[in-house]
CSV table of C-alpha atoms and ligand atoms in Angstrom, one decimal:
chain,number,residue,atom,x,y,z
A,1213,UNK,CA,84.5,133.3,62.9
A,1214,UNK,CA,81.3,133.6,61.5
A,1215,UNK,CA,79.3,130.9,60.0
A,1216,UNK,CA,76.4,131.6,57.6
A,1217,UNK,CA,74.0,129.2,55.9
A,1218,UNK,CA,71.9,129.9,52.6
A,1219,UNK,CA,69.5,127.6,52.2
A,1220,UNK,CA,66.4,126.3,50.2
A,1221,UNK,CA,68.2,128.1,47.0
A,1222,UNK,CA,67.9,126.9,43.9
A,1223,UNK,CA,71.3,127.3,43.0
A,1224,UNK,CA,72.9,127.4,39.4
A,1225,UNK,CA,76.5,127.5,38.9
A,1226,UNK,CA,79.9,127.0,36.6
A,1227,UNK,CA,82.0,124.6,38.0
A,1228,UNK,CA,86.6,125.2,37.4
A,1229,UNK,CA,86.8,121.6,36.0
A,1230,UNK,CA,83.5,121.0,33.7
A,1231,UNK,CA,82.8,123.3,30.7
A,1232,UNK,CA,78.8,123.5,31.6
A,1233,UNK,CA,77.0,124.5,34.8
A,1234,UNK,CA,75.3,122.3,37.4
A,1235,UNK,CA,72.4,123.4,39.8
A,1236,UNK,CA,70.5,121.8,42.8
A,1237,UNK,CA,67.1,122.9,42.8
A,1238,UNK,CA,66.8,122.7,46.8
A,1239,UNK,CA,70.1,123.6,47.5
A,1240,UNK,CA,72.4,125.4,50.2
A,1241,UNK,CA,76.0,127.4,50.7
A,1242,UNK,CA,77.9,127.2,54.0
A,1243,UNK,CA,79.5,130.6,54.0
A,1244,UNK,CA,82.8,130.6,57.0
A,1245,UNK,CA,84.2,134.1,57.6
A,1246,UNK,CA,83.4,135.2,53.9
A,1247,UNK,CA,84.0,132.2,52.1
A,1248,UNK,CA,82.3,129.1,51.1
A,1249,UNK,CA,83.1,125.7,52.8
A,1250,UNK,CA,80.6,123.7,51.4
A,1251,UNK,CA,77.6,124.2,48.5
A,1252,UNK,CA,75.6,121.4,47.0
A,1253,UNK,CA,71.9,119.6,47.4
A,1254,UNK,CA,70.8,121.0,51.1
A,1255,UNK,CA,71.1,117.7,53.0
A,1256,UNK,CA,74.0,116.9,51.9
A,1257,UNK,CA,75.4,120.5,53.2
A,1258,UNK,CA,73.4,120.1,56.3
A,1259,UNK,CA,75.0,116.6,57.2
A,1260,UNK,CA,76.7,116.6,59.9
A,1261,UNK,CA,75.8,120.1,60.9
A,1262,UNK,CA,74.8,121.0,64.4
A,1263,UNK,CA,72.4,124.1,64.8
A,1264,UNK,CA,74.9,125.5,66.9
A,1265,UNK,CA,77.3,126.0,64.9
A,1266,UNK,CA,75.8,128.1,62.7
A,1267,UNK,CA,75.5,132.1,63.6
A,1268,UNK,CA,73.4,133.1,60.7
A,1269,UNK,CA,70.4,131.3,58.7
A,1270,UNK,CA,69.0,132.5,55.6
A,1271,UNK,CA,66.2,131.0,53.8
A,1272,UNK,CA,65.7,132.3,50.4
A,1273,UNK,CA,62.5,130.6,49.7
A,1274,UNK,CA,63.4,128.6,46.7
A,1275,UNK,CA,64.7,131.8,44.9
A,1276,UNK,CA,67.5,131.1,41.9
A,1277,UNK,CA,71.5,131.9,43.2
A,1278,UNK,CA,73.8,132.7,41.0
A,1279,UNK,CA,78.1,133.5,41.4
A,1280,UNK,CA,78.5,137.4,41.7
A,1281,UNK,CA,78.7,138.6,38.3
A,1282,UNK,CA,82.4,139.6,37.4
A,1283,UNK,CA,82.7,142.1,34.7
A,1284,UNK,CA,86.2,141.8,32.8
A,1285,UNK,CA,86.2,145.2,30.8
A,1286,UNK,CA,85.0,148.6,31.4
A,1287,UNK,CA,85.9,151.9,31.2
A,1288,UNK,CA,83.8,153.2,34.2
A,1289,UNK,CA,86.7,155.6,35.3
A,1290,UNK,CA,85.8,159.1,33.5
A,1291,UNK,CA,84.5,162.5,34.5
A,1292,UNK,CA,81.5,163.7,31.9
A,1293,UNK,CA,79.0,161.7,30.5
A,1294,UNK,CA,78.6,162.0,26.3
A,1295,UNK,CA,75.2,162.0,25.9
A,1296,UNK,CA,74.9,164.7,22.9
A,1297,UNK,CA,77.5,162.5,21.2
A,1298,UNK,CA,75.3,159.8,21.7
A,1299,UNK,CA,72.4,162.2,20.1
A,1300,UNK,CA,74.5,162.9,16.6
A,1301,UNK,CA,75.1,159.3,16.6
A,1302,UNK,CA,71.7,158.6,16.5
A,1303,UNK,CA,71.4,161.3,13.9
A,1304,UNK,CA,73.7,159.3,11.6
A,1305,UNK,CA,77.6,160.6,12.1
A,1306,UNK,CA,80.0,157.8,12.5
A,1307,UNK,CA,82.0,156.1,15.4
A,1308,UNK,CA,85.3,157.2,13.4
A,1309,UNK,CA,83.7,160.7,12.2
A,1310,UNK,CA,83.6,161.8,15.7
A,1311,UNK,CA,86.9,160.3,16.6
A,1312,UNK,CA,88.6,162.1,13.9
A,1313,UNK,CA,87.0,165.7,14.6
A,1314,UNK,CA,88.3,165.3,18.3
A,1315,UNK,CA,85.3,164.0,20.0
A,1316,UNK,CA,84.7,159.9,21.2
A,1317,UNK,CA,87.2,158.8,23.3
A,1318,UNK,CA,89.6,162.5,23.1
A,1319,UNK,CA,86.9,164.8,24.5
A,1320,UNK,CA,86.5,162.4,27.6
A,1321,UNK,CA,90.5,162.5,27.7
A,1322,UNK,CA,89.8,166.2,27.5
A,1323,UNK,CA,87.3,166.4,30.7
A,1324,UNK,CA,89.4,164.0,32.3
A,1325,UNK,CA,92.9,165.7,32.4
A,1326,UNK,CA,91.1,168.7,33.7
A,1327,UNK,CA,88.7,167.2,36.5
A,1328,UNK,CA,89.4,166.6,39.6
A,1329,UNK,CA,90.0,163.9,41.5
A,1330,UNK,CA,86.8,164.2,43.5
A,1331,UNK,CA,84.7,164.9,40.5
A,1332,UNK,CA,86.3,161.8,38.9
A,1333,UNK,CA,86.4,159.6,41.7
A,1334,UNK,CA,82.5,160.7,42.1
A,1335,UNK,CA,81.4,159.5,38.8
A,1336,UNK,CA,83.0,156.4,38.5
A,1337,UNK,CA,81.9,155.2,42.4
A,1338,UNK,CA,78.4,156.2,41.0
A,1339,UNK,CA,79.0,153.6,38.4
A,1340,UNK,CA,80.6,150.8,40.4
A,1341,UNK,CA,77.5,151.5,42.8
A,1342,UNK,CA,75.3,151.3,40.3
A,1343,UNK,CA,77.6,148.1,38.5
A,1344,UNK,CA,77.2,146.4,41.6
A,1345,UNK,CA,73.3,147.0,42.7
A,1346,UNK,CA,72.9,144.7,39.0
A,1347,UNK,CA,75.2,141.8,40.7
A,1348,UNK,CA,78.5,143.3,39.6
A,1349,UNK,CA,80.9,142.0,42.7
A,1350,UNK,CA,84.4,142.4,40.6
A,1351,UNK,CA,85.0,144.9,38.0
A,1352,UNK,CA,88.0,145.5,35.5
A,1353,UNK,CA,88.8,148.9,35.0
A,1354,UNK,CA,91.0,150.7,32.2
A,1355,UNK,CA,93.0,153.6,32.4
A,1356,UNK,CA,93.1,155.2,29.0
A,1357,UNK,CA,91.8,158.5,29.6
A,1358,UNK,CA,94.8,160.5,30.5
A,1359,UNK,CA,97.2,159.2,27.6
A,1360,UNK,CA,100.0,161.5,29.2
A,1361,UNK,CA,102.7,159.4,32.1
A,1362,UNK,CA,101.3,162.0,35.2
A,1363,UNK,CA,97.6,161.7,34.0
A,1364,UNK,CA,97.7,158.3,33.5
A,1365,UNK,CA,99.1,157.5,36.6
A,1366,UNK,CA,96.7,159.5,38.2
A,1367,UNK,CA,94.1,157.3,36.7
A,1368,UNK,CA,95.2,153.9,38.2
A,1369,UNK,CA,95.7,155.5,41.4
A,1370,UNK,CA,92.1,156.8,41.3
A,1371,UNK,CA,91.3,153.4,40.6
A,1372,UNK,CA,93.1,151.2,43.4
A,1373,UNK,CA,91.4,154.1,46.1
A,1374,UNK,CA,88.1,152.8,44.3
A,1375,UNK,CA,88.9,149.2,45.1
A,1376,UNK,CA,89.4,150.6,49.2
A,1377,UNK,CA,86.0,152.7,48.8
A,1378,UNK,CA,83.1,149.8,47.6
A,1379,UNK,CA,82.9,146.2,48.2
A,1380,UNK,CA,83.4,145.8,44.4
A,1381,UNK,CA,87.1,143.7,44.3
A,1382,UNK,CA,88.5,146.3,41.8
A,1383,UNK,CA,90.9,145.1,39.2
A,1384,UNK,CA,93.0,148.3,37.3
A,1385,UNK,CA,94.1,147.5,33.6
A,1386,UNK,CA,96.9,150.1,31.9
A,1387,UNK,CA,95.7,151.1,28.5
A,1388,UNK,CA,97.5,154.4,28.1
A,1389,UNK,CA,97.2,152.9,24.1
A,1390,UNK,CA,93.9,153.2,24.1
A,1391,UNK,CA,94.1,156.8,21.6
A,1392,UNK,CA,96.3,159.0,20.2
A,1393,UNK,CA,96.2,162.4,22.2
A,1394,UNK,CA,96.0,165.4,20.1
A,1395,UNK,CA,99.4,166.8,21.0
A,1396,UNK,CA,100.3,163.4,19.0
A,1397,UNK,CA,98.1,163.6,16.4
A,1398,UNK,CA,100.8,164.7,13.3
A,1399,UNK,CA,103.3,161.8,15.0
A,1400,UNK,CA,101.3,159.1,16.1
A,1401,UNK,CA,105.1,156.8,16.5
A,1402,UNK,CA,106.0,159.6,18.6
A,1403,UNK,CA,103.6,158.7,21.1
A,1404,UNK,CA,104.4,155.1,20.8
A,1405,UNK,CA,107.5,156.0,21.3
A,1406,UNK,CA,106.9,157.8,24.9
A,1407,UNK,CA,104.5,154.8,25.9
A,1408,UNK,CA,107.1,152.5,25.6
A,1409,UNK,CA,110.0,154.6,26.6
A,1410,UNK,CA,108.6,156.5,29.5
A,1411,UNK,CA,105.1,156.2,30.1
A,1412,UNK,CA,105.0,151.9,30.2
A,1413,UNK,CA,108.2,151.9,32.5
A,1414,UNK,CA,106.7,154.3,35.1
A,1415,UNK,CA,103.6,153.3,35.2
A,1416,UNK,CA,104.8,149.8,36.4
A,1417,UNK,CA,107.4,151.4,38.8
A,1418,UNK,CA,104.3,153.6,40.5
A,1419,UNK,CA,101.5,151.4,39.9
A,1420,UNK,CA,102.3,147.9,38.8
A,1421,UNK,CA,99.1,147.0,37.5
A,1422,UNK,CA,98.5,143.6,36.3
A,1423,UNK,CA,97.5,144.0,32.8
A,1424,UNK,CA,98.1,146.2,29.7
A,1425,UNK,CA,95.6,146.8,27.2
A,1426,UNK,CA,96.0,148.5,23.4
A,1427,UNK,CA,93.4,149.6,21.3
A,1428,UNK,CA,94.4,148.2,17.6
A,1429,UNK,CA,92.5,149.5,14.8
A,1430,UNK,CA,92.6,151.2,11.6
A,1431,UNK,CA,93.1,154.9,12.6
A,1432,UNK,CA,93.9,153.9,16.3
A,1433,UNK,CA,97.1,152.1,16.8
A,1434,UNK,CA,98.0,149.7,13.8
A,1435,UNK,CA,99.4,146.2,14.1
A,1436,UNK,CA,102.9,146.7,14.6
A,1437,UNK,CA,102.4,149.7,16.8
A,1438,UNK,CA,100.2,147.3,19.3
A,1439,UNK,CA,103.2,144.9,19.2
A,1440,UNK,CA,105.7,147.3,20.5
A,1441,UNK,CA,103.0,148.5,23.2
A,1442,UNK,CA,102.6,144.9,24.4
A,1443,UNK,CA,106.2,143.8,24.0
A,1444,UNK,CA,107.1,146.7,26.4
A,1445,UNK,CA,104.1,145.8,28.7
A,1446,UNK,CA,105.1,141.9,28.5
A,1447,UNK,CA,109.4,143.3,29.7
A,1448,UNK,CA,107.8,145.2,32.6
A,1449,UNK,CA,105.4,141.9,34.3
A,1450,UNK,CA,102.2,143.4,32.6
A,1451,UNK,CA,99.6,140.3,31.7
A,1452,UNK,CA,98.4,142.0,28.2
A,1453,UNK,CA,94.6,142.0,26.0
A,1454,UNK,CA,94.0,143.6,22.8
A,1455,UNK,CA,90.8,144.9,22.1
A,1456,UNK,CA,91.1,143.6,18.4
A,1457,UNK,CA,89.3,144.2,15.2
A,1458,UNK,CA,85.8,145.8,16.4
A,1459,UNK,CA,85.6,148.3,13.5
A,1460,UNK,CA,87.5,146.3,10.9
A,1461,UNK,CA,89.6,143.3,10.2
A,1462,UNK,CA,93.6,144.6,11.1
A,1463,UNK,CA,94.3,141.7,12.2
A,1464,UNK,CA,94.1,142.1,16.0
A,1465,UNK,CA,93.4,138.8,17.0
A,1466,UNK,CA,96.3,137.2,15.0
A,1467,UNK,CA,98.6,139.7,17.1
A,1468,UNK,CA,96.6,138.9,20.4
A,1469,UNK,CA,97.5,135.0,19.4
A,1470,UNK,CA,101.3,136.1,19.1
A,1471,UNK,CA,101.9,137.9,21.9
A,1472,UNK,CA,99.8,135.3,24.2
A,1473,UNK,CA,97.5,137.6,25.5
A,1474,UNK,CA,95.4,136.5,28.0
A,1475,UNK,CA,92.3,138.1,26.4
A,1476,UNK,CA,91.2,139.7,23.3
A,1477,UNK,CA,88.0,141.8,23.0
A,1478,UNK,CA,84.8,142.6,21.0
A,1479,UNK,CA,86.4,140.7,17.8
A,1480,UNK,CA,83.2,141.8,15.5
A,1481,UNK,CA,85.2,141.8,12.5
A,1482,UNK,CA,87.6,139.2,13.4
A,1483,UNK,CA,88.8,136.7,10.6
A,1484,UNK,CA,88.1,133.0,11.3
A,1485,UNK,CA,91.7,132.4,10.5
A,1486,UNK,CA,92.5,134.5,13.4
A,1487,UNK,CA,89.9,133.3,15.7
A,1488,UNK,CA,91.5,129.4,15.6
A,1489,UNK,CA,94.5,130.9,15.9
A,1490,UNK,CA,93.3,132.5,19.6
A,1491,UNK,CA,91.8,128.8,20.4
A,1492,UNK,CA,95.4,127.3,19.8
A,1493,UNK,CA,97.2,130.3,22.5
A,1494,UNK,CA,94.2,129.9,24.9
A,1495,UNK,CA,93.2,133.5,24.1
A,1496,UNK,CA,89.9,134.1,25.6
A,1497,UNK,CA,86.9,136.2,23.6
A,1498,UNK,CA,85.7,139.0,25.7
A,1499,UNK,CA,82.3,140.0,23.6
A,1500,UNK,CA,81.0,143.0,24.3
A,1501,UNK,CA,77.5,142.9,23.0
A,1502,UNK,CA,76.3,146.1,24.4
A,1503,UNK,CA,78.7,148.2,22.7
A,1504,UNK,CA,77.2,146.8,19.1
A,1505,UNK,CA,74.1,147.5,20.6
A,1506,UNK,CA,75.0,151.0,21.4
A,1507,UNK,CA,77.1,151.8,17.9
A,1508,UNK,CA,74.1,149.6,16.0
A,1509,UNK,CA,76.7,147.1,14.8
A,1510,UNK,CA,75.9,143.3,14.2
A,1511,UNK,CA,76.8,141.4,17.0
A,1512,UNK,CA,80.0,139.4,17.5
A,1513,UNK,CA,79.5,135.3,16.2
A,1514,UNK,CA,79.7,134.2,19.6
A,1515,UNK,CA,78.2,130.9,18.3
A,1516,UNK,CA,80.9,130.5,15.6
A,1517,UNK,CA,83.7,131.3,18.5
A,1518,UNK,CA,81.9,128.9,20.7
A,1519,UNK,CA,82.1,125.9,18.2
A,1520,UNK,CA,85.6,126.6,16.9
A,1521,UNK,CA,86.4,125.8,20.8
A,1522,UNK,CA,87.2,129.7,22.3
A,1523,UNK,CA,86.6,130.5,25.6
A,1524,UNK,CA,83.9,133.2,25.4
A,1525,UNK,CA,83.6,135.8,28.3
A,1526,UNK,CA,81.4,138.6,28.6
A,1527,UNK,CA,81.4,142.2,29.6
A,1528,UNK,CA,79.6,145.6,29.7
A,1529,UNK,CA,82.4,148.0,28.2
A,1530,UNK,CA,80.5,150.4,30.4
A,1531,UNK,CA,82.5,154.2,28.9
A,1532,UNK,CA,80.8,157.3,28.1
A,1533,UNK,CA,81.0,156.9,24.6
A,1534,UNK,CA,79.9,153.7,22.8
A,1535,UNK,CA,78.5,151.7,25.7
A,1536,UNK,CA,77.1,153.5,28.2
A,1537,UNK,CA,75.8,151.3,30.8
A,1538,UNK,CA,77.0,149.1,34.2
A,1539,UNK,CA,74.3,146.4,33.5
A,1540,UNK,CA,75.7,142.8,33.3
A,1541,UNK,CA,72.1,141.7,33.2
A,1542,UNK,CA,71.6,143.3,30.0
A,1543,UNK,CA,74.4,142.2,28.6
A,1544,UNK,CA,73.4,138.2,29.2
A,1545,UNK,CA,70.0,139.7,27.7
A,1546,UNK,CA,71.9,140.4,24.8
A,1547,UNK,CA,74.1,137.5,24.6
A,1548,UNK,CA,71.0,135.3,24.9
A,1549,UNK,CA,68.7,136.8,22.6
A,1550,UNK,CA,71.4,138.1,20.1
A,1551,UNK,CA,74.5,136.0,19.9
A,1552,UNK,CA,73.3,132.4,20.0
A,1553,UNK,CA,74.7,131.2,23.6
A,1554,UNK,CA,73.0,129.5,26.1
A,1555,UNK,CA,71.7,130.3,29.5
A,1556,UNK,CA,74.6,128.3,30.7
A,1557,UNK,CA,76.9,129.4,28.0
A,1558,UNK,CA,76.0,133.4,28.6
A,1559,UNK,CA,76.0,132.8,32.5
A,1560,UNK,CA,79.8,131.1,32.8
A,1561,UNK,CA,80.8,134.5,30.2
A,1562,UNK,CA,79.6,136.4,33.1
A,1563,UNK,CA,80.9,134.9,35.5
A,1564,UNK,CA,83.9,132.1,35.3
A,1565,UNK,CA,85.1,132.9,32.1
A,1566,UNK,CA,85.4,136.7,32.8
A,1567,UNK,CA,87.3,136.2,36.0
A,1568,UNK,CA,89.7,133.6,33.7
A,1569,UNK,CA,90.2,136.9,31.7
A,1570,UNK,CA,91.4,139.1,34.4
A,1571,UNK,CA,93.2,136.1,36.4
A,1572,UNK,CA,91.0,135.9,39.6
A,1573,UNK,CA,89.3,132.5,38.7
A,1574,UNK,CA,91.1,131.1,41.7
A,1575,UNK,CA,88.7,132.9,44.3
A,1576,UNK,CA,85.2,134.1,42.4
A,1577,UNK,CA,83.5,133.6,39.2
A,1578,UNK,CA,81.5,130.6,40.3
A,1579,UNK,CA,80.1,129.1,43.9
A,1580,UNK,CA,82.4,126.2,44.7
A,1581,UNK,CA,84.4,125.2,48.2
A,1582,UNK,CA,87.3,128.0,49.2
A,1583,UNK,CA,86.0,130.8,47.0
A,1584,UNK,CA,85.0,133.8,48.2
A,1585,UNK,CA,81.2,133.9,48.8
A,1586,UNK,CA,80.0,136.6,46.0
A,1587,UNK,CA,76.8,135.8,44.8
A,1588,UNK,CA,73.3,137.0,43.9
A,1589,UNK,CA,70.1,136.1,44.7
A,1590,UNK,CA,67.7,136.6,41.1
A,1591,UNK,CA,63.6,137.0,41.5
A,1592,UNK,CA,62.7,134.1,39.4
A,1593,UNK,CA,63.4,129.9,39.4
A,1594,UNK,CA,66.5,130.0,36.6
A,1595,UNK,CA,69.4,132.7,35.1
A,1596,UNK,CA,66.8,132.8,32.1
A,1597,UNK,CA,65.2,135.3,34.2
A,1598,UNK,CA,67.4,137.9,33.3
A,1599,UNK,CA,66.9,137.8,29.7
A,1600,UNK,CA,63.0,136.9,30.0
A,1601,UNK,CA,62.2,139.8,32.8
A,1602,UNK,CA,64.1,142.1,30.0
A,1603,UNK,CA,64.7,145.5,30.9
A,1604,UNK,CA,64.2,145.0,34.3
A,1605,UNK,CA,66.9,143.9,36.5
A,1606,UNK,CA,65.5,140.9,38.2
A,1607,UNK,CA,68.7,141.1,40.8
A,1608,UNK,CA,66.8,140.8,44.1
A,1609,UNK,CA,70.0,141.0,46.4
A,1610,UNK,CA,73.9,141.0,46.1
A,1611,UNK,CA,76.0,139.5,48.5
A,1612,UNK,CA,80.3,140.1,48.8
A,1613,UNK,CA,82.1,137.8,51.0
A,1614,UNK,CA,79.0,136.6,52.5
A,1615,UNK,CA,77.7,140.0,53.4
A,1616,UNK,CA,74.8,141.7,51.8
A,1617,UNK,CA,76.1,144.8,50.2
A,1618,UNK,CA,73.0,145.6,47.8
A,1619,UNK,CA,69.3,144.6,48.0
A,1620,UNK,CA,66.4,145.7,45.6
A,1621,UNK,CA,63.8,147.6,47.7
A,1622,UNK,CA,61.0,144.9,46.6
A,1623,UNK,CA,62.9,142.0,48.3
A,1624,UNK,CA,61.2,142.1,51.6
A,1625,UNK,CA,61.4,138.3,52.0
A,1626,UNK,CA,65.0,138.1,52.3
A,1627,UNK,CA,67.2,138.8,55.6
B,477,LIG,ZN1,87.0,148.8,25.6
């Protein structure tokens, strides 16, 4: 047993049974064997308390604590970066221009099928390192770019080694629906077809993984194409998300509603129809501002989903094509500065409300008694520090289960 105490923090957290955050300005964690027994205002974590019992003290000199950020959608497994994609884009082609000549999303399926392991497993530790230097201590991550039953099976196993090989608690999402591979491309049903017949049922035989994803837009998978996806997902245990009506307004979100999904994503086009019909199924939002950022796109009305009552989560989307980085930071810069949510609003989307949307609420995503004791300490009093020091990722040190698995080389006054 080890017992470790964080104190004079000033700590700033959601809470599971209040919708806003609370903080102590001179506060303290009790941290037992990597989780936390007790957190609140110093003395009252210190009552009771003999020196001896406690193995480890750290004092981190008034500095702002926050829960370990938890990042509920990425696409961090790949093999090749895109950046000359990223350099035509720039140059004016579209999104759905380069999708439909064979590049976005296909060309990393491409590079993918023919990597190997190492090379694949190499890249996407670089990112989860990277991911989890910025305060990342739980990461979603997709399958999607092998969109054949062998490749894609490769892909989740990739991913659970990942979880054995970081700190990061890995979480693997099946979206084998996330394109239409090119052998497919004259007989896009056909493909449905084999995810639902073949690919869907051995992917949960050999992998089980606890949620399903589709990609439903015009050009990608239509409405009723995501249904059957999600229907066969939902027959073999798979928790299911849409990502839903980034490009345009198909109707994602209605379906997302329908099929109880547990989370619906990006939603920059989505229909307010649709949106209060996500509030009524308890779907939550996952925005994913760095993505609009990256395509130039408006940003999702995170205030408008806010006030008609959803549950708003945020993530980095963190692919090689249209959002290219690990930065959760950033993103609560973005959601700050850009979508109208408050500190406390933008820091429960990183944290609580994204690990509601990949179901691990019950043991991180805020600093309360029995969780596990993921947290960061921030150079600066409050979370506004991370939009105000912009840029800059003011993420002084990272902490998983108690342990200090990152540190910036600056933070010197920390042990
Ligand atoms: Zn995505």
């Amino acid at each position: 047993m080890t017992t470790k105490l964080f104190r004079d923090a000033r700590i700033h957290t959601p809470v599971s049974d209040k919708s806003r955050c609370v903080s102590w300005e001179r506060g303290a964690l009790l941290v037992k064997d990597g989780l936390i027994e007790s957190v609140g205002r110093e003395d009252d974590v210190l009552q009771g308390l003999h020196p001896s019992q406690i193995d480890q003290e750290i004092d981190l000199g008034g500095r702002c604590v926050v829960p370990g950020f938890v990042d509920p959608h990425t696409h961090m497994c790949f093999s090749e970066l895109r950046e000359r994609e990223f350099a035509l884009r720039l140059s004016g082609v579209s999104y759905l221009e380069i999708l439909r000549s064979g590049g976005g999303i296909l060309s990393s399926v491409r590079s993918v099928r023919s990597a190997s392991e190492e090379t694949i497993l190499a890249r996407t530790l670089k990112n989860v390192h990277i991911a989890l230097s910025l305060g990342t201590t739980t990461v979603e991550i997709k399958s999607g770019y092998g969109l054949d039953t062998a490749s894609e099976i490769r892909m989740l196993r990739l991913i659970e080694r990942l979880g054995r090989k970081t700190p990061v608690t890995v979480v693997p999402t099946f979206m084998g629906a996330h394109a239409v591979p090119s052998e497919f491309s004259d007989d896009p049903e056909g493909y449905v077809d084999l995810l639902v017949k073949e690919m869907i049922p051995a992917v949960s035989a050999e992998c089980n993984p606890p949620f399903c994803d589709v990609f439903c837009e015009e050009g990608v998978f239509s409405v009723s194409q995501a249904r059957r996806v999600l229907e066969a997902a939902r027959e073999h245990g798979m928790k299911l998300k849409v990502h839903a009506d980034e490009v345009t307004d198909t109707g994602g979100a209605a379906l997302a509603a329908e099929m109880g999904a547990v989370s619906a994503e990006h939603l920059l086009a989505a229909r307010e129809e649709n949106l209060a019909k996500m509030v009524s199924a308890g779907v939550i939002a996952v925005l994913l501002p760095a993505t609009a950022y990256s395509l130039r796109k408006p940003y999702a009305d995170a205030r408008k989903m806010l006030d008609l009552g959803l549950t708003v989560a945020l993530a980095t989307d963190c692919n090689p094509g249209s959002s290219f980085t690990q930065s959760v930071p950033f993103v609560f810069g973005l959601a700050v500065m850009k979508m109208g949510m408050t500190v406390d609003e933008a820091l429960s989307g990183c944290t609580l409300n994204a690990a509601r949307a990949i179901g691990v609420d019950k043991i991180c995503g805020s600093l309360e008694k029995n969780k596990l004791a993921d947290l960061i300490v921030l150079d600066g009093d409050t979370p506004a520090i991370m939009a105000y020091n912009c840029g800059v990722a003011p993420v002084l040190s990272v902490y998983k289960r108690g342990e200090c698995v990152a540190k910036r080389p600056d933070d010197r006054g920390i042990n």
